[in-house]
Structure formats: structure tokens, C-alpha cells
Amino acid sequence: MTPTPASPPEAEAPEIIIITGIAGAGRETAAHALEDIGWYVVYNIAPQLIRRLYDLQASTSGRDTRFAVVTDPRSGPFFGELPEIIRQLKKQELDVRLVFLDASEDVLVRRFDSVRRPHPLQGEEGVIEGLRREADQLEPLRRMADVVIDTSNLNVHQLAIRMRETFGTNEDRTVTVNLLSFGFKYGVPIEADQMADVRFLPNPYWVPELREKRGVDKEVSDFVLNAPNAREFVDKYVDALLPVLRGYSEENKQFATVAIGCTGGKHRSVAVSEEVAAQLRRLGHSVRVRHRDLGRE
């Protein structure tokens, strides 16, 4: 019997997230969090434009574009059509999720008071009247939302973390490490979050056959990493970085710059940076390496 050919895996539906909710509850913070993990976000648009803008973005970036929009009652009479537009989009083989941001009335009043701005729907009345008018208008969307986030007890960092945990991939949830080798004689990098000095290791500069080579060359790398204390330093430095990176992730810091320096940025810092990067990658971290001063000698 001729085996039946396996069916190709079903393609995942393109993702669209629609963010709405009460003014002051964190709509833009939620949107910024999606931008930070690679979503294409459009702010404050009429619901009727969602599909058109998605198609325009997909035509340049591909149908796997992660696309998000922020829409709210500031769209005026167009906004009332959002529930029906969402139903239509869900029938069009799109993975559409509605995110509703909410908060308690007293928290929202304090937030408006702190920024000294009126509620967009309050008119000649006070903030509370504007909030209640908006809440009534948004109640149907709150009931149909796929995700409701109450931000009453969340600060901006905690809300961003919630969005990343809900809509991010495993890669989105890890801190990207920018490993930067440098030479102290050219100045300390001001962008560094963490810094290590490897001038305690023997300098290949004083070995004639290694002087003109670089830390990315195997002969230099072997010389540096096989020196006394080198392997122990690298292993323990990576161990010391792991709780720091976990803490950065918990505090919604998605990029960390780790600088490793030697005298000229040519041999020791380069070799050690490459080894630290290799170990972090084996542990599942996303790592970028840049040798700032390589070639300046």
C-alpha cells in the first residue's frame, strides 16, 4: 500500500492585537511593551482602518508580522463599530485578540490629577464624569475582551512585564546581552551596565608571535584562556551574571551591556568576551558581541 503523504503543517494565523480600555489605565504603556518585543504598533486609529493597515504592513514585512493597534473613544463615532469589526476580523483567518485595560475609579482619578490633564470625555464636567461616561461606552468591549488587565496595583514596569509574559515568545522574555570588549586606554564605555577588567591575565602583546594577532584568533584565545585563573574567572563571572540577568528581566530591562576591558582592546578582552558569550548562549541567552576597539591599534 502506498503511504499517504503527510499533510504540510498548518500555518499559524497572522496575529493582531487590539488594545483599548479606560483612559489612564495604561493603553500606551501596554503598546510600548509590545513594540519593545518586536510588534508593529499603530496608535489611536479608527477601527475601520485596522485591516487596511495590517495588509499594508504585511505587504512589506510578510504575513507573519505581529501587528497591534491602540483604539479608543477618541476615534469619535467611528469607534462604535469596533465590536462588529472585531467579529469580522476573526472570521478572516486572523488571530485577533482584544486587550482591555482597566483600573479602579479612585486610581484613575489620582493618575489624571498627577499629570494635570483632563479626561478626553469629561467636557465641562469633572474627571469622574468623564471616566463614568467612558466606562459605560466601553462595557460591551470589556465583556468581549480576550484579556482584561486591571492596572490598579501595577506600575508601568509591572504592566510591561505582564504584556511581555502574555504576548511574548520565550526569546522575548529573556534579556539580550550586548557583550562589549574595549581597551581602557581608549576610555571606559559609558553605556556599560556591568564591567570587568581582565588586565590581570598575561598579555599576548609581549609574545612576539602573538602580538600582531587578535583575540578572535585561536592562538591568542588559547593563550589567554589557558592562562592561570582565566577559566575560573570566566566560569565564575558567568555565574555572577545569571542572577543579574534574571533581575533585569523581572524589572523589564530587556537589554544589558556587559563590558570587558583590557589595555588595548585587542587580545585579552576580545578572547574573554567571546568565551563569556559562548557560555551564555549555551545557557539559552541571546547575546550580541561587539569589539569596540579591535583594529584601533
PDB file of C-alpha atoms in Angstrom:
ATOM      1  CA  MET A   1       0.000   0.000   0.000  1.00  0.00           C
ATOM      2  CA  THR A   2       1.334   3.382  -0.967  1.00  0.00           C
ATOM      3  CA  PRO A   3       1.637   5.530   2.150  1.00  0.00           C
ATOM      4  CA  THR A   4      -0.456   8.659   2.202  1.00  0.00           C
ATOM      5  CA  PRO A   5       1.829  11.685   2.056  1.00  0.00           C
ATOM      6  CA  ALA A   6       1.890  13.687   5.260  1.00  0.00           C
ATOM      7  CA  SER A   7      -0.043  16.917   5.177  1.00  0.00           C
ATOM      8  CA  PRO A   8       2.079  20.046   5.463  1.00  0.00           C
ATOM      9  CA  PRO A   9       1.901  21.697   8.880  1.00  0.00           C
ATOM     10  CA  GLU A  10      -0.911  24.197   9.100  1.00  0.00           C
ATOM     11  CA  ALA A  11       0.386  27.748   9.025  1.00  0.00           C
ATOM     12  CA  GLU A  12      -0.286  29.830  12.086  1.00  0.00           C
ATOM     13  CA  ALA A  13      -2.829  32.592  11.630  1.00  0.00           C
ATOM     14  CA  PRO A  14      -1.403  36.126  11.478  1.00  0.00           C
ATOM     15  CA  GLU A  15      -1.611  37.858  14.853  1.00  0.00           C
ATOM     16  CA  ILE A  16      -3.422  41.117  15.506  1.00  0.00           C
ATOM     17  CA  ILE A  17      -3.798  42.606  18.983  1.00  0.00           C
ATOM     18  CA  ILE A  18      -6.297  45.388  19.570  1.00  0.00           C
ATOM     19  CA  ILE A  19      -5.665  47.421  22.708  1.00  0.00           C
ATOM     20  CA  THR A  20      -8.411  49.523  24.225  1.00  0.00           C
ATOM     21  CA  GLY A  21      -9.693  50.413  27.661  1.00  0.00           C
ATOM     22  CA  ILE A  22     -10.219  53.248  30.068  1.00  0.00           C
ATOM     23  CA  ALA A  23      -8.100  56.379  29.641  1.00  0.00           C
ATOM     24  CA  GLY A  24      -5.387  56.378  32.277  1.00  0.00           C
ATOM     25  CA  ALA A  25      -5.334  52.592  32.623  1.00  0.00           C
ATOM     26  CA  GLY A  26      -2.127  52.190  30.612  1.00  0.00           C
ATOM     27  CA  ARG A  27      -3.080  51.729  26.968  1.00  0.00           C
ATOM     28  CA  GLU A  28       0.097  53.360  25.624  1.00  0.00           C
ATOM     29  CA  THR A  29       2.317  51.624  28.183  1.00  0.00           C
ATOM     30  CA  ALA A  30       0.908  48.284  27.036  1.00  0.00           C
ATOM     31  CA  ALA A  31       1.506  49.247  23.415  1.00  0.00           C
ATOM     32  CA  HIS A  32       5.095  50.349  24.094  1.00  0.00           C
ATOM     33  CA  ALA A  33       5.722  46.971  25.766  1.00  0.00           C
ATOM     34  CA  LEU A  34       4.631  45.190  22.582  1.00  0.00           C
ATOM     35  CA  GLU A  35       6.862  47.451  20.482  1.00  0.00           C
ATOM     36  CA  ASP A  36       9.805  46.550  22.704  1.00  0.00           C
ATOM     37  CA  ILE A  37       9.391  42.864  21.859  1.00  0.00           C
ATOM     38  CA  GLY A  38       9.025  43.363  18.132  1.00  0.00           C
ATOM     39  CA  TRP A  39       5.356  44.063  17.475  1.00  0.00           C
ATOM     40  CA  TYR A  40       4.439  46.658  14.877  1.00  0.00           C
ATOM     41  CA  VAL A  41       2.114  49.078  16.695  1.00  0.00           C
ATOM     42  CA  VAL A  42      -0.181  51.778  15.324  1.00  0.00           C
ATOM     43  CA  TYR A  43      -1.615  54.291  17.770  1.00  0.00           C
ATOM     44  CA  ASN A  44      -5.016  55.888  18.073  1.00  0.00           C
ATOM     45  CA  ILE A  45      -6.641  54.873  14.798  1.00  0.00           C
ATOM     46  CA  ALA A  46     -10.231  54.444  13.706  1.00  0.00           C
ATOM     47  CA  PRO A  47     -11.231  50.751  13.864  1.00  0.00           C
ATOM     48  CA  GLN A  48     -12.187  50.780  10.194  1.00  0.00           C
ATOM     49  CA  LEU A  49      -8.506  51.133   9.282  1.00  0.00           C
ATOM     50  CA  ILE A  50      -7.215  48.096  11.194  1.00  0.00           C
ATOM     51  CA  ARG A  51      -7.385  45.567   8.357  1.00  0.00           C
ATOM     52  CA  ARG A  52      -6.176  48.050   5.782  1.00  0.00           C
ATOM     53  CA  LEU A  53      -3.121  48.991   7.839  1.00  0.00           C
ATOM     54  CA  TYR A  54      -2.375  45.360   8.664  1.00  0.00           C
ATOM     55  CA  ASP A  55      -2.429  44.462   4.952  1.00  0.00           C
ATOM     56  CA  LEU A  56      -0.164  47.417   4.154  1.00  0.00           C
ATOM     57  CA  GLN A  57       2.382  46.371   6.787  1.00  0.00           C
ATOM     58  CA  ALA A  58       2.157  42.697   5.799  1.00  0.00           C
ATOM     59  CA  SER A  59       2.823  43.584   2.159  1.00  0.00           C
ATOM     60  CA  THR A  60       6.280  44.824   3.138  1.00  0.00           C
ATOM     61  CA  SER A  61       7.144  42.658   6.159  1.00  0.00           C
ATOM     62  CA  GLY A  62       5.287  39.419   5.454  1.00  0.00           C
ATOM     63  CA  ARG A  63       2.122  37.832   6.768  1.00  0.00           C
ATOM     64  CA  ASP A  64       3.851  36.717   9.965  1.00  0.00           C
ATOM     65  CA  THR A  65       4.008  40.351  11.077  1.00  0.00           C
ATOM     66  CA  ARG A  66       2.929  40.736  14.694  1.00  0.00           C
ATOM     67  CA  PHE A  67       0.586  43.689  14.413  1.00  0.00           C
ATOM     68  CA  ALA A  68      -1.081  45.706  17.177  1.00  0.00           C
ATOM     69  CA  VAL A  69      -3.287  48.774  17.287  1.00  0.00           C
ATOM     70  CA  VAL A  70      -4.484  51.125  20.002  1.00  0.00           C
ATOM     71  CA  THR A  71      -8.000  52.431  19.526  1.00  0.00           C
ATOM     72  CA  ASP A  72     -10.346  54.173  21.939  1.00  0.00           C
ATOM     73  CA  PRO A  73     -13.302  56.570  22.093  1.00  0.00           C
ATOM     74  CA  ARG A  74     -11.172  59.429  20.793  1.00  0.00           C
ATOM     75  CA  SER A  75     -11.964  57.971  17.353  1.00  0.00           C
ATOM     76  CA  GLY A  76     -15.388  59.557  17.747  1.00  0.00           C
ATOM     77  CA  PRO A  77     -18.422  57.991  16.072  1.00  0.00           C
ATOM     78  CA  PHE A  78     -16.185  55.504  14.209  1.00  0.00           C
ATOM     79  CA  PHE A  79     -15.287  53.786  17.497  1.00  0.00           C
ATOM     80  CA  GLY A  80     -18.773  52.368  17.997  1.00  0.00           C
ATOM     81  CA  GLU A  81     -18.209  49.956  15.123  1.00  0.00           C
ATOM     82  CA  LEU A  82     -15.252  48.237  16.825  1.00  0.00           C
ATOM     83  CA  PRO A  83     -17.185  45.192  18.162  1.00  0.00           C
ATOM     84  CA  GLU A  84     -18.520  44.351  14.712  1.00  0.00           C
ATOM     85  CA  ILE A  85     -15.123  44.943  13.095  1.00  0.00           C
ATOM     86  CA  ILE A  86     -13.511  42.540  15.570  1.00  0.00           C
ATOM     87  CA  ARG A  87     -16.101  39.872  14.743  1.00  0.00           C
ATOM     88  CA  GLN A  88     -15.406  40.347  11.043  1.00  0.00           C
ATOM     89  CA  LEU A  89     -11.646  40.119  11.508  1.00  0.00           C
ATOM     90  CA  LYS A  90     -11.955  36.875  13.468  1.00  0.00           C
ATOM     91  CA  LYS A  91     -13.806  35.343  10.505  1.00  0.00           C
ATOM     92  CA  GLN A  92     -10.904  36.222   8.179  1.00  0.00           C
ATOM     93  CA  GLU A  93      -8.372  33.630   9.384  1.00  0.00           C
ATOM     94  CA  LEU A  94      -6.676  36.135  11.647  1.00  0.00           C
ATOM     95  CA  ASP A  95      -5.674  35.507  15.248  1.00  0.00           C
ATOM     96  CA  VAL A  96      -7.316  38.626  16.707  1.00  0.00           C
ATOM     97  CA  ARG A  97      -7.155  39.293  20.427  1.00  0.00           C
ATOM     98  CA  LEU A  98      -8.795  42.187  22.214  1.00  0.00           C
ATOM     99  CA  VAL A  99      -6.917  43.518  25.244  1.00  0.00           C
ATOM    100  CA  PHE A 100      -8.867  45.708  27.639  1.00  0.00           C
ATOM    101  CA  LEU A 101      -7.035  47.900  30.181  1.00  0.00           C
ATOM    102  CA  ASP A 102      -8.969  48.892  33.279  1.00  0.00           C
ATOM    103  CA  ALA A 103      -8.366  50.350  36.741  1.00  0.00           C
ATOM    104  CA  SER A 104     -10.393  51.412  39.736  1.00  0.00           C
ATOM    105  CA  GLU A 105     -12.012  54.828  39.618  1.00  0.00           C
ATOM    106  CA  ASP A 106     -10.050  56.260  42.552  1.00  0.00           C
ATOM    107  CA  VAL A 107      -6.737  55.163  40.993  1.00  0.00           C
ATOM    108  CA  LEU A 108      -7.679  56.693  37.649  1.00  0.00           C
ATOM    109  CA  VAL A 109      -8.649  59.991  39.301  1.00  0.00           C
ATOM    110  CA  ARG A 110      -5.267  60.128  41.047  1.00  0.00           C
ATOM    111  CA  ARG A 111      -3.465  59.422  37.790  1.00  0.00           C
ATOM    112  CA  PHE A 112      -5.267  62.221  35.966  1.00  0.00           C
ATOM    113  CA  ASP A 113      -4.590  64.546  38.875  1.00  0.00           C
ATOM    114  CA  SER A 114      -0.864  63.697  38.833  1.00  0.00           C
ATOM    115  CA  VAL A 115      -0.490  64.539  35.136  1.00  0.00           C
ATOM    116  CA  ARG A 116      -2.836  67.533  35.365  1.00  0.00           C
ATOM    117  CA  ARG A 117      -4.714  66.631  32.217  1.00  0.00           C
ATOM    118  CA  PRO A 118      -8.470  66.465  31.643  1.00  0.00           C
ATOM    119  CA  HIS A 119     -10.242  63.266  30.739  1.00  0.00           C
ATOM    120  CA  PRO A 120     -10.972  63.291  26.976  1.00  0.00           C
ATOM    121  CA  LEU A 121     -14.720  62.758  27.585  1.00  0.00           C
ATOM    122  CA  GLN A 122     -15.305  64.988  30.581  1.00  0.00           C
ATOM    123  CA  GLY A 123     -16.376  68.090  28.637  1.00  0.00           C
ATOM    124  CA  GLU A 124     -17.400  70.844  31.042  1.00  0.00           C
ATOM    125  CA  GLU A 125     -17.732  68.364  33.904  1.00  0.00           C
ATOM    126  CA  GLY A 126     -15.104  66.695  36.103  1.00  0.00           C
ATOM    127  CA  VAL A 127     -12.803  63.740  35.589  1.00  0.00           C
ATOM    128  CA  ILE A 128     -15.138  61.328  37.360  1.00  0.00           C
ATOM    129  CA  GLU A 129     -17.982  62.120  34.987  1.00  0.00           C
ATOM    130  CA  GLY A 130     -15.687  61.569  32.019  1.00  0.00           C
ATOM    131  CA  LEU A 131     -14.477  58.234  33.409  1.00  0.00           C
ATOM    132  CA  ARG A 132     -18.016  57.005  34.034  1.00  0.00           C
ATOM    133  CA  ARG A 133     -19.174  58.073  30.595  1.00  0.00           C
ATOM    134  CA  GLU A 134     -16.242  56.234  29.041  1.00  0.00           C
ATOM    135  CA  ALA A 135     -16.793  53.113  31.186  1.00  0.00           C
ATOM    136  CA  ASP A 136     -20.413  52.890  30.020  1.00  0.00           C
ATOM    137  CA  GLN A 137     -19.331  53.278  26.403  1.00  0.00           C
ATOM    138  CA  LEU A 138     -16.662  50.588  26.731  1.00  0.00           C
ATOM    139  CA  GLU A 139     -18.630  48.000  28.717  1.00  0.00           C
ATOM    140  CA  PRO A 140     -19.548  45.885  25.632  1.00  0.00           C
ATOM    141  CA  LEU A 141     -15.854  45.688  24.710  1.00  0.00           C
ATOM    142  CA  ARG A 142     -14.881  44.748  28.232  1.00  0.00           C
ATOM    143  CA  ARG A 143     -17.311  41.822  28.089  1.00  0.00           C
ATOM    144  CA  MET A 144     -15.948  40.570  24.760  1.00  0.00           C
ATOM    145  CA  ALA A 145     -12.254  41.103  25.588  1.00  0.00           C
ATOM    146  CA  ASP A 146      -9.886  38.131  25.355  1.00  0.00           C
ATOM    147  CA  VAL A 147      -7.607  39.633  28.001  1.00  0.00           C
ATOM    148  CA  VAL A 148      -8.627  42.089  30.734  1.00  0.00           C
ATOM    149  CA  ILE A 149      -5.794  43.649  32.739  1.00  0.00           C
ATOM    150  CA  ASP A 150      -6.616  45.626  35.869  1.00  0.00           C
ATOM    151  CA  THR A 151      -3.710  48.026  36.336  1.00  0.00           C
ATOM    152  CA  SER A 152      -4.886  49.486  39.651  1.00  0.00           C
ATOM    153  CA  ASN A 153      -1.961  47.914  41.515  1.00  0.00           C
ATOM    154  CA  LEU A 154       0.548  47.837  38.656  1.00  0.00           C
ATOM    155  CA  ASN A 155       3.249  50.371  37.880  1.00  0.00           C
ATOM    156  CA  VAL A 156       4.402  50.925  34.305  1.00  0.00           C
ATOM    157  CA  HIS A 157       7.175  48.320  34.594  1.00  0.00           C
ATOM    158  CA  GLN A 158       4.850  45.674  36.003  1.00  0.00           C
ATOM    159  CA  LEU A 159       2.315  46.291  33.227  1.00  0.00           C
ATOM    160  CA  ALA A 160       5.053  45.972  30.612  1.00  0.00           C
ATOM    161  CA  ILE A 161       6.149  42.688  32.162  1.00  0.00           C
ATOM    162  CA  ARG A 162       2.550  41.435  32.119  1.00  0.00           C
ATOM    163  CA  MET A 163       2.278  42.221  28.404  1.00  0.00           C
ATOM    164  CA  ARG A 164       5.581  40.553  27.653  1.00  0.00           C
ATOM    165  CA  GLU A 165       4.594  37.436  29.606  1.00  0.00           C
ATOM    166  CA  THR A 166       1.188  37.269  27.899  1.00  0.00           C
ATOM    167  CA  PHE A 167       2.149  38.015  24.307  1.00  0.00           C
ATOM    168  CA  GLY A 168       5.887  37.433  24.079  1.00  0.00           C
ATOM    169  CA  THR A 169       7.782  34.375  22.922  1.00  0.00           C
ATOM    170  CA  ASN A 170      10.336  32.631  25.123  1.00  0.00           C
ATOM    171  CA  GLU A 171      13.004  34.690  23.398  1.00  0.00           C
ATOM    172  CA  ASP A 172      11.089  37.902  24.152  1.00  0.00           C
ATOM    173  CA  ARG A 173      11.122  37.054  27.854  1.00  0.00           C
ATOM    174  CA  THR A 174      14.919  36.824  28.090  1.00  0.00           C
ATOM    175  CA  VAL A 175      17.354  39.695  28.370  1.00  0.00           C
ATOM    176  CA  THR A 176      19.501  40.318  25.311  1.00  0.00           C
ATOM    177  CA  VAL A 177      23.119  40.665  26.404  1.00  0.00           C
ATOM    178  CA  ASN A 178      25.331  43.083  24.491  1.00  0.00           C
ATOM    179  CA  LEU A 179      28.896  41.971  25.199  1.00  0.00           C
ATOM    180  CA  LEU A 180      31.358  44.757  24.536  1.00  0.00           C
ATOM    181  CA  SER A 181      35.140  44.328  24.592  1.00  0.00           C
ATOM    182  CA  PHE A 182      37.185  47.512  24.918  1.00  0.00           C
ATOM    183  CA  GLY A 183      40.602  48.947  25.699  1.00  0.00           C
ATOM    184  CA  PHE A 184      40.997  51.056  28.836  1.00  0.00           C
ATOM    185  CA  LYS A 185      43.475  53.310  27.070  1.00  0.00           C
ATOM    186  CA  TYR A 186      40.655  54.418  24.746  1.00  0.00           C
ATOM    187  CA  GLY A 187      38.239  55.165  27.570  1.00  0.00           C
ATOM    188  CA  VAL A 188      35.616  53.330  29.575  1.00  0.00           C
ATOM    189  CA  PRO A 189      32.299  52.724  27.726  1.00  0.00           C
ATOM    190  CA  ILE A 190      29.638  54.855  29.386  1.00  0.00           C
ATOM    191  CA  GLU A 191      26.821  52.555  28.215  1.00  0.00           C
ATOM    192  CA  ALA A 192      28.021  49.601  30.305  1.00  0.00           C
ATOM    193  CA  ASP A 193      25.666  48.114  32.904  1.00  0.00           C
ATOM    194  CA  GLN A 194      28.353  45.711  34.145  1.00  0.00           C
ATOM    195  CA  MET A 195      32.097  45.914  33.675  1.00  0.00           C
ATOM    196  CA  ALA A 196      35.021  43.521  34.117  1.00  0.00           C
ATOM    197  CA  ASP A 197      38.753  44.189  33.977  1.00  0.00           C
ATOM    198  CA  VAL A 198      40.874  41.316  32.578  1.00  0.00           C
ATOM    199  CA  ARG A 199      44.228  43.085  32.709  1.00  0.00           C
ATOM    200  CA  PHE A 200      45.209  40.584  35.434  1.00  0.00           C
ATOM    201  CA  LEU A 201      45.738  37.975  32.691  1.00  0.00           C
ATOM    202  CA  PRO A 202      49.077  37.617  30.840  1.00  0.00           C
ATOM    203  CA  ASN A 203      49.209  39.947  27.860  1.00  0.00           C
ATOM    204  CA  PRO A 204      49.774  38.314  24.432  1.00  0.00           C
ATOM    205  CA  TYR A 205      51.246  41.632  23.294  1.00  0.00           C
ATOM    206  CA  TRP A 206      54.522  40.581  24.907  1.00  0.00           C
ATOM    207  CA  VAL A 207      54.666  37.315  22.949  1.00  0.00           C
ATOM    208  CA  PRO A 208      56.248  38.206  19.572  1.00  0.00           C
ATOM    209  CA  GLU A 209      54.389  35.584  17.547  1.00  0.00           C
ATOM    210  CA  LEU A 210      51.030  36.707  19.028  1.00  0.00           C
ATOM    211  CA  ARG A 211      51.490  40.470  19.071  1.00  0.00           C
ATOM    212  CA  GLU A 212      50.008  41.112  15.627  1.00  0.00           C
ATOM    213  CA  LYS A 213      47.192  38.604  16.058  1.00  0.00           C
ATOM    214  CA  ARG A 214      43.845  39.305  17.715  1.00  0.00           C
ATOM    215  CA  GLY A 215      41.715  37.787  20.444  1.00  0.00           C
ATOM    216  CA  VAL A 216      39.427  36.154  17.878  1.00  0.00           C
ATOM    217  CA  ASP A 217      42.390  34.146  16.544  1.00  0.00           C
ATOM    218  CA  LYS A 218      42.650  30.660  18.068  1.00  0.00           C
ATOM    219  CA  GLU A 219      46.299  31.010  19.042  1.00  0.00           C
ATOM    220  CA  VAL A 220      45.562  34.145  21.075  1.00  0.00           C
ATOM    221  CA  SER A 221      42.343  32.774  22.523  1.00  0.00           C
ATOM    222  CA  ASP A 222      44.090  29.602  23.687  1.00  0.00           C
ATOM    223  CA  PHE A 223      46.931  31.625  25.205  1.00  0.00           C
ATOM    224  CA  VAL A 224      44.507  33.877  27.133  1.00  0.00           C
ATOM    225  CA  LEU A 225      42.001  31.266  28.260  1.00  0.00           C
ATOM    226  CA  ASN A 226      44.624  28.701  29.285  1.00  0.00           C
ATOM    227  CA  ALA A 227      46.419  31.215  31.482  1.00  0.00           C
ATOM    228  CA  PRO A 228      46.265  30.668  35.253  1.00  0.00           C
ATOM    229  CA  ASN A 229      42.953  31.876  36.714  1.00  0.00           C
ATOM    230  CA  ALA A 230      41.391  32.569  33.291  1.00  0.00           C
ATOM    231  CA  ARG A 231      38.936  29.672  33.117  1.00  0.00           C
ATOM    232  CA  GLU A 232      37.998  30.076  36.761  1.00  0.00           C
ATOM    233  CA  PHE A 233      37.336  33.786  36.200  1.00  0.00           C
ATOM    234  CA  VAL A 234      35.151  33.198  33.133  1.00  0.00           C
ATOM    235  CA  ASP A 235      33.102  30.453  34.797  1.00  0.00           C
ATOM    236  CA  LYS A 236      32.527  32.451  37.970  1.00  0.00           C
ATOM    237  CA  TYR A 237      31.839  35.669  36.068  1.00  0.00           C
ATOM    238  CA  VAL A 238      29.114  33.940  34.050  1.00  0.00           C
ATOM    239  CA  ASP A 239      27.682  32.501  37.277  1.00  0.00           C
ATOM    240  CA  ALA A 240      27.651  36.009  38.757  1.00  0.00           C
ATOM    241  CA  LEU A 241      25.868  37.427  35.705  1.00  0.00           C
ATOM    242  CA  LEU A 242      22.974  34.945  35.789  1.00  0.00           C
ATOM    243  CA  PRO A 243      21.102  36.376  38.819  1.00  0.00           C
ATOM    244  CA  VAL A 244      21.736  39.879  37.469  1.00  0.00           C
ATOM    245  CA  LEU A 245      20.131  38.979  34.148  1.00  0.00           C
ATOM    246  CA  ARG A 246      17.170  37.369  35.923  1.00  0.00           C
ATOM    247  CA  GLY A 247      16.737  40.541  37.938  1.00  0.00           C
ATOM    248  CA  TYR A 248      16.897  42.698  34.820  1.00  0.00           C
ATOM    249  CA  SER A 249      14.177  40.556  33.225  1.00  0.00           C
ATOM    250  CA  GLU A 250      11.965  40.882  36.297  1.00  0.00           C
ATOM    251  CA  GLU A 251      12.432  44.666  36.185  1.00  0.00           C
ATOM    252  CA  ASN A 252      11.526  44.807  32.465  1.00  0.00           C
ATOM    253  CA  LYS A 253      15.069  45.667  31.366  1.00  0.00           C
ATOM    254  CA  GLN A 254      15.409  43.840  28.073  1.00  0.00           C
ATOM    255  CA  PHE A 255      18.954  44.775  27.091  1.00  0.00           C
ATOM    256  CA  ALA A 256      22.082  44.604  29.234  1.00  0.00           C
ATOM    257  CA  THR A 257      25.515  45.807  28.161  1.00  0.00           C
ATOM    258  CA  VAL A 258      28.389  43.882  29.714  1.00  0.00           C
ATOM    259  CA  ALA A 259      31.781  45.467  29.033  1.00  0.00           C
ATOM    260  CA  ILE A 260      35.051  43.547  29.371  1.00  0.00           C
ATOM    261  CA  GLY A 261      38.251  45.538  29.147  1.00  0.00           C
ATOM    262  CA  CYS A 262      41.983  45.069  28.793  1.00  0.00           C
ATOM    263  CA  THR A 263      44.707  47.570  27.954  1.00  0.00           C
ATOM    264  CA  GLY A 264      44.176  47.992  24.208  1.00  0.00           C
ATOM    265  CA  GLY A 265      41.023  46.005  23.479  1.00  0.00           C
ATOM    266  CA  LYS A 266      42.823  43.700  21.058  1.00  0.00           C
ATOM    267  CA  HIS A 267      43.726  40.447  22.798  1.00  0.00           C
ATOM    268  CA  ARG A 268      42.520  39.577  26.303  1.00  0.00           C
ATOM    269  CA  SER A 269      39.170  41.381  26.426  1.00  0.00           C
ATOM    270  CA  VAL A 270      38.276  40.051  22.983  1.00  0.00           C
ATOM    271  CA  ALA A 271      39.076  36.431  23.831  1.00  0.00           C
ATOM    272  CA  VAL A 272      37.311  36.567  27.195  1.00  0.00           C
ATOM    273  CA  SER A 273      34.244  38.277  25.717  1.00  0.00           C
ATOM    274  CA  GLU A 274      33.912  35.570  23.080  1.00  0.00           C
ATOM    275  CA  GLU A 275      34.116  32.846  25.729  1.00  0.00           C
ATOM    276  CA  VAL A 276      31.610  34.556  28.044  1.00  0.00           C
ATOM    277  CA  ALA A 277      29.266  34.950  25.064  1.00  0.00           C
ATOM    278  CA  ALA A 278      29.609  31.266  24.171  1.00  0.00           C
ATOM    279  CA  GLN A 279      28.753  30.177  27.707  1.00  0.00           C
ATOM    280  CA  LEU A 280      25.745  32.499  27.939  1.00  0.00           C
ATOM    281  CA  ARG A 281      24.435  31.227  24.592  1.00  0.00           C
ATOM    282  CA  ARG A 282      24.733  27.631  25.800  1.00  0.00           C
ATOM    283  CA  LEU A 283      22.572  28.659  28.750  1.00  0.00           C
ATOM    284  CA  GLY A 284      19.879  29.977  26.409  1.00  0.00           C
ATOM    285  CA  HIS A 285      20.619  33.704  26.412  1.00  0.00           C
ATOM    286  CA  SER A 286      20.527  35.923  23.348  1.00  0.00           C
ATOM    287  CA  VAL A 287      23.968  37.511  23.020  1.00  0.00           C
ATOM    288  CA  ARG A 288      25.477  40.071  20.668  1.00  0.00           C
ATOM    289  CA  VAL A 289      29.213  40.687  20.681  1.00  0.00           C
ATOM    290  CA  ARG A 290      30.957  43.875  19.626  1.00  0.00           C
ATOM    291  CA  HIS A 291      34.696  44.506  19.849  1.00  0.00           C
ATOM    292  CA  ARG A 292      34.783  48.282  20.132  1.00  0.00           C
ATOM    293  CA  ASP A 293      38.500  48.882  19.822  1.00  0.00           C
ATOM    294  CA  LEU A 294      39.626  45.973  17.694  1.00  0.00           C
ATOM    295  CA  GLY A 295      41.630  47.428  14.813  1.00  0.00           C
ATOM    296  CA  ARG A 296      42.440  50.740  16.521  1.00  0.00           C
ATOM    297  CA  GLU A 297      45.995  49.736  17.398  1.00  0.00           C
TER     298      GLU A 297
END
